[in-house]
XYZ file of C-alpha atoms in Angstrom:
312
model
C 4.178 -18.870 -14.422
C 5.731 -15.294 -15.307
C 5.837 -12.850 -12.605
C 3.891 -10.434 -12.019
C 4.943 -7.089 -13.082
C 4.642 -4.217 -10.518
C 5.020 -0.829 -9.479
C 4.736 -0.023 -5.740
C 3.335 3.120 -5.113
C 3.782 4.319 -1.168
C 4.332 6.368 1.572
C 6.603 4.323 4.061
C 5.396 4.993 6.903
C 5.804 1.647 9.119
C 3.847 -0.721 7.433
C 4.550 0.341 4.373
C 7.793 -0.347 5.172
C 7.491 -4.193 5.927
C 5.578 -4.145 2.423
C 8.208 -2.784 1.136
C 10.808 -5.514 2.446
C 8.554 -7.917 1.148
C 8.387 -6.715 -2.029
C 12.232 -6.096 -2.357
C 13.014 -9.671 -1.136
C 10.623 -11.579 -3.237
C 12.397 -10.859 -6.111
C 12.347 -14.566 -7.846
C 8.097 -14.344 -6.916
C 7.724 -10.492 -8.211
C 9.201 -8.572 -11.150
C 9.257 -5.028 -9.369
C 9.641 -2.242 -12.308
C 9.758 0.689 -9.920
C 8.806 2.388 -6.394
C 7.014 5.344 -6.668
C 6.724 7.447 -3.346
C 3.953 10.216 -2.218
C 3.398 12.045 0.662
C 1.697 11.129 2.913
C 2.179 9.434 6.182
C 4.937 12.153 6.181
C 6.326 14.369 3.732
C 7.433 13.708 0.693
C 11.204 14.162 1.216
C 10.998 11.616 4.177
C 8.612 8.803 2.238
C 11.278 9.197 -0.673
C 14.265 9.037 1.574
C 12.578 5.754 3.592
C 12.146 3.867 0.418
C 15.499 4.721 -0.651
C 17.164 3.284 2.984
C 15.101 0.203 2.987
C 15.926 -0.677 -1.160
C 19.414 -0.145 0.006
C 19.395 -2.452 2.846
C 17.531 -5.427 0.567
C 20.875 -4.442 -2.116
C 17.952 -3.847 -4.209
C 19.602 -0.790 -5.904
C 18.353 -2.286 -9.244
C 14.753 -1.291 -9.223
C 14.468 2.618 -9.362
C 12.640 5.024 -6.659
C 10.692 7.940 -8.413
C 9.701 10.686 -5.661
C 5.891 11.751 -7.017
C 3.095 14.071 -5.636
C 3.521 16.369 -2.486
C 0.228 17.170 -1.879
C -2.847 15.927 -2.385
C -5.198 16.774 -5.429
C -7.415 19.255 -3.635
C -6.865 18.894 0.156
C -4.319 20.590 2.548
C -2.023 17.165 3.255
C -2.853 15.446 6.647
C 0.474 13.441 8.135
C -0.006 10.675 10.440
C 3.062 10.854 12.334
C 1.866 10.022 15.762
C 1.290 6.440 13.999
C 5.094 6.510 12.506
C 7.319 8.339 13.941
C 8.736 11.838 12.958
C 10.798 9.308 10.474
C 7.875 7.837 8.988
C 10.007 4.487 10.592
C 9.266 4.221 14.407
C 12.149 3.543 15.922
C 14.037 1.788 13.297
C 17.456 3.516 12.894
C 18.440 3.238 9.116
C 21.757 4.542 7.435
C 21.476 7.666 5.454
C 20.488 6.106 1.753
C 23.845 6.638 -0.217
C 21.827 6.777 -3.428
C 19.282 9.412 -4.801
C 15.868 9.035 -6.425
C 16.050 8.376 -9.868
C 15.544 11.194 -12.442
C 11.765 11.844 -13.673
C 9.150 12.872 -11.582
C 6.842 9.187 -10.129
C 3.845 10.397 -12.472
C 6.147 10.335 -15.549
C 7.495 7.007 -14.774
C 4.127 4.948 -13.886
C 3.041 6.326 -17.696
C 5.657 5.721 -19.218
C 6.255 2.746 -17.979
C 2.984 1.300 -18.220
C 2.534 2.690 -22.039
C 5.765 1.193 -22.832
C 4.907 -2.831 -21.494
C 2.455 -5.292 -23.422
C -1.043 -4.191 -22.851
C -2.589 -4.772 -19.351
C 0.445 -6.658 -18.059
C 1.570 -4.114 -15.702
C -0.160 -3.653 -11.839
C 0.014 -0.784 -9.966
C 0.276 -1.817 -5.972
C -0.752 1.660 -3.835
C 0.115 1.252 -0.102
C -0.603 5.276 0.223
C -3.236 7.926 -0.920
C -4.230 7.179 -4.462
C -2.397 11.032 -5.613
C 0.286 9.723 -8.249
C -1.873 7.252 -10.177
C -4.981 9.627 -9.781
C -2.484 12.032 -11.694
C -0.955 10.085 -14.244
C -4.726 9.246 -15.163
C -5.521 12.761 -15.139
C -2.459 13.791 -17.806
C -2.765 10.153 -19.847
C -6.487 9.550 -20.044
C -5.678 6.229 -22.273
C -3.506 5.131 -19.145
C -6.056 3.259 -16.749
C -7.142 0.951 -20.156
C -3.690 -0.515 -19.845
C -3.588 -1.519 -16.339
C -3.676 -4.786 -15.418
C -5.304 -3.906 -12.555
C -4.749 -1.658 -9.042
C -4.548 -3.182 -5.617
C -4.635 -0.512 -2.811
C -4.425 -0.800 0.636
C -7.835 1.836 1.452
C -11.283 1.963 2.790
C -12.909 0.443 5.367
C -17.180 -0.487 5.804
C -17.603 -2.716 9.049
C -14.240 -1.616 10.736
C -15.673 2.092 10.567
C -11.882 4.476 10.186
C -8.783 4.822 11.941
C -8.281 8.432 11.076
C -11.618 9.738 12.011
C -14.888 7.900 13.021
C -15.829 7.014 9.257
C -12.390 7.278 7.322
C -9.344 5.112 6.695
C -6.094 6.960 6.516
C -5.162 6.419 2.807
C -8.859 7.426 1.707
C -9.046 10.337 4.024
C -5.337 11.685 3.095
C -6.459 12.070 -0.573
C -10.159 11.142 -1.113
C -10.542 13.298 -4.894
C -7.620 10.637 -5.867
C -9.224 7.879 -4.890
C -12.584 8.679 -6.821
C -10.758 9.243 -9.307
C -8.966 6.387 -9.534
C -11.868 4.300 -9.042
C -13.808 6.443 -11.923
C -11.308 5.420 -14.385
C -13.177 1.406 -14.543
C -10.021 -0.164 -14.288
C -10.155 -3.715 -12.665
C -9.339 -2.324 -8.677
C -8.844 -4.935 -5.540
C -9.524 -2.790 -2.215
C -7.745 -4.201 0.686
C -9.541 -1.806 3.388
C -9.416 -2.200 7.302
C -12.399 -5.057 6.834
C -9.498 -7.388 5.590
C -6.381 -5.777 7.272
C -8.079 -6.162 11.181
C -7.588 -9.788 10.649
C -3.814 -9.264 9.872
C -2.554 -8.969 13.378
C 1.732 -8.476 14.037
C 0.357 -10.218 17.507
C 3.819 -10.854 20.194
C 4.073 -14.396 19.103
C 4.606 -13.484 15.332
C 7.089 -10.661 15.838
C 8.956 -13.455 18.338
C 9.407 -15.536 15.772
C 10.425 -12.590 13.475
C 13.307 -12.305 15.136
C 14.062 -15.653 15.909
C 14.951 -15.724 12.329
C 18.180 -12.953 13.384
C 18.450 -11.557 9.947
C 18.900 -7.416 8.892
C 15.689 -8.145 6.817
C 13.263 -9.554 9.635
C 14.674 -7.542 12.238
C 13.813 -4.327 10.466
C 10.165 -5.914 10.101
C 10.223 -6.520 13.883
C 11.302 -3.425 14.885
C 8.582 -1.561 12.874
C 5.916 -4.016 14.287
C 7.094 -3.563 17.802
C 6.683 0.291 17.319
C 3.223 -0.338 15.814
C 2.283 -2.533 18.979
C 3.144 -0.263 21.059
C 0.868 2.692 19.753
C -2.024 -0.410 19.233
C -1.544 -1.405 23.108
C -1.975 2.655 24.358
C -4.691 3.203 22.178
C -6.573 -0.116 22.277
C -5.312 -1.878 24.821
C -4.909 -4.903 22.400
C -2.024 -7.290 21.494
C -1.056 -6.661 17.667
C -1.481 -4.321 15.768
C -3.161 -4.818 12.079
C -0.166 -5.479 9.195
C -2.049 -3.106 6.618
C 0.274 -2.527 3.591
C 2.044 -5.982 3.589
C -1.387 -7.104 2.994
C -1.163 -5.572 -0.725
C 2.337 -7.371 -1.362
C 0.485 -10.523 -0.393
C -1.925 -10.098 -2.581
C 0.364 -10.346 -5.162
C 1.894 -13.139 -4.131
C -0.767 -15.296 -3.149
C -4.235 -13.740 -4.074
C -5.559 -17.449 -3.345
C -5.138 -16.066 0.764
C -8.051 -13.492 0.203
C -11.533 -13.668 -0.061
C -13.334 -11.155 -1.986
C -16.946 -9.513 -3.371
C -17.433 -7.660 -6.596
C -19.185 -3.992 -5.092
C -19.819 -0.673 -6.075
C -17.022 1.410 -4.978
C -17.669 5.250 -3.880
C -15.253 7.670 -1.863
C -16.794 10.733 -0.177
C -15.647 14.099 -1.236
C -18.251 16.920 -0.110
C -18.478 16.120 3.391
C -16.084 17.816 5.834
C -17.848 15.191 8.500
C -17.665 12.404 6.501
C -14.588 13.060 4.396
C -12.932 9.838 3.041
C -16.014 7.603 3.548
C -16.259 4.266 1.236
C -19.343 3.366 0.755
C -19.299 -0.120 -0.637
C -21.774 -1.612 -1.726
C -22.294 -5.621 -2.616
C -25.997 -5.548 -4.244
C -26.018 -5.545 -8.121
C -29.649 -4.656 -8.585
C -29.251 -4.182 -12.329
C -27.053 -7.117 -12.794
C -23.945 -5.173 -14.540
C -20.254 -6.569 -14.319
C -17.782 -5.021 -11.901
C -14.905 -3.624 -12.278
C -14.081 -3.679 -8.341
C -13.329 -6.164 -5.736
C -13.696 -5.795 -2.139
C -11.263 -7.873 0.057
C -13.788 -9.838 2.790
C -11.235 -12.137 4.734
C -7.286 -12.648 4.732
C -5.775 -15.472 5.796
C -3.600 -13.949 8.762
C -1.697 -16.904 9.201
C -0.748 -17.572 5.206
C 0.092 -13.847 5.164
C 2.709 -13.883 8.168
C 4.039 -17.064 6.621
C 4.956 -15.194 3.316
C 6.562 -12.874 5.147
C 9.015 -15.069 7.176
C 9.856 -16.683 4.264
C 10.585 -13.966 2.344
C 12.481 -11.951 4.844
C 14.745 -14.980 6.251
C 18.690 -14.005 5.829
């Protein structure tokens, strides 16, 4: 089978980091056109320069980091630091990237790109707010037609939010992009915190992480370590959930996911409620949808891609 073709859109961030490992190491399973960054979990300058650190340490230099949106379509931004770091990293100590983003702004290149490739071969894999695609929609209307199809890491319905009572981060950050997005009837996966709760870095898995003593894995278990930490002081629990790898996953295996066709809908009105998906799975009127919501992952099928993928 070809692979699939893919742009990763993020805003590393810790999980988006091991996403991003995964992504750069399965190179034989994934043909990766591009990373596109956005701010988000912090600033723009620091998603950009994480992406940048982490392609260099895979020796990944041949796939091309774009630096996108710094700000969200309508919103003031809202960073999530005290979840990554002041990095966006945790605690993982990274070189200073020797290389620079490529030219052309990230908007530019997911159009262009994506006009340029064989009709609806190309996915678009968002592990961030929804800003850069929202845009490129925005200034080439004819883009979403072309999509193969987006998978995002966003939402949640019976996990409630992480950011506020009602709201997962990625949805909150930039909800106007997200409708947007979704507006645009493109065929959409939603990985929200329903799926991603069952994903858990637990002590055992990040163990055997590093039992595998390779640059790759230990950067994974370093970022999971920092996320366990913050999971054990808020929560109490052992493990916190591996969101954006989820998304890489996907594309690897979708077989390792269980999903509903729904109706789709991001709040935007409500300072309370800001970010809300409402999802909904009844299809009174019968019509075909163009959006799938991610029920149950496979936790242990996941982690397994990812020590295979991240051995030295």
């Amino acid at each position: 089978m070809p692979r699939p073709s893919v742009i990763l859109d993020c805003d590393p961030g810790v999980d988006d980091g091991v996403a991003l490992l995964l992504a750069l190491r399965a190179r034989e399973q994934l043909d990766l056109l591009g990373i596109t960054t956005v701010a988000g979990n912090v600033p723009l300058e620091r998603t950009t320069r994480n992406a940048l650190a982490l392609r260099e340490l895979c020796g990944r230099l041949d796939v091309p980091v774009h630096a996108g949106c710094a700000r969200p379509l309508r919103c003031e931004p809202v960073l999530a630091a005290d979840f990554h770091g002041e990095s966006g990293l945790g605690t993982l100590r990274l070189p200073e990237p020797r290389t620079s983003a490529a030219p052309g702004n990230a908007v530019d290149f997911i159009a262009s790109t994506v006009l340029a490739r064989e009709h609806q071969s190309v996915t678009v894999a968002v592990t961030g707010p929804l800003t850069n695609l929202a845009t490129a929609f925005e200034q080439q209307p004819r883009l979403a037609a072309r999509l193969k199809q987006v998978v995002w890491m966003g939402g949640a319905r019976r996990e409630g939010g992480n950011i506020t009572a009602s709201a997962e981060y990625n949805a909150y950050a930039d909800p106007h992009a997200a409708e947007r997005v979704l507006r645009a009837g493109c065929p959409f996966v939603a990985i929200g915190l329903d799926a991603t709760h069952q994903v858990r870095s637990t002590g055992a898995r990040v163990a055997a992480l590093r039992e595998l003593r390779g640059p790759y894995a230990n950067a994974a278990a370093e970022l999971m370590d920092f996320s366990n930490a913050i999971e054990r002081r808020l929560s109490g629990g052992d493990g916190a959930p591996l969101h954006d790898p989820c998304v890489v996953a996907w594309l690897l295996d979708s077989a390792l996911f269980q999903t509903s066709p729904v109706d789709l809908r991001i709040e935007t009105n409500s300072a309370l409620t800001r970010g809300h998906t409402a999802v909904e799975f009844r299809n009174p009127d019968g019509g075909e949808r163009q959006v799938r919501w991610v029920t149950q992952a496979d936790a242990g099928g996941i982690f397994d891609l990812v020590m295979l993928h991240l051995r030295p």
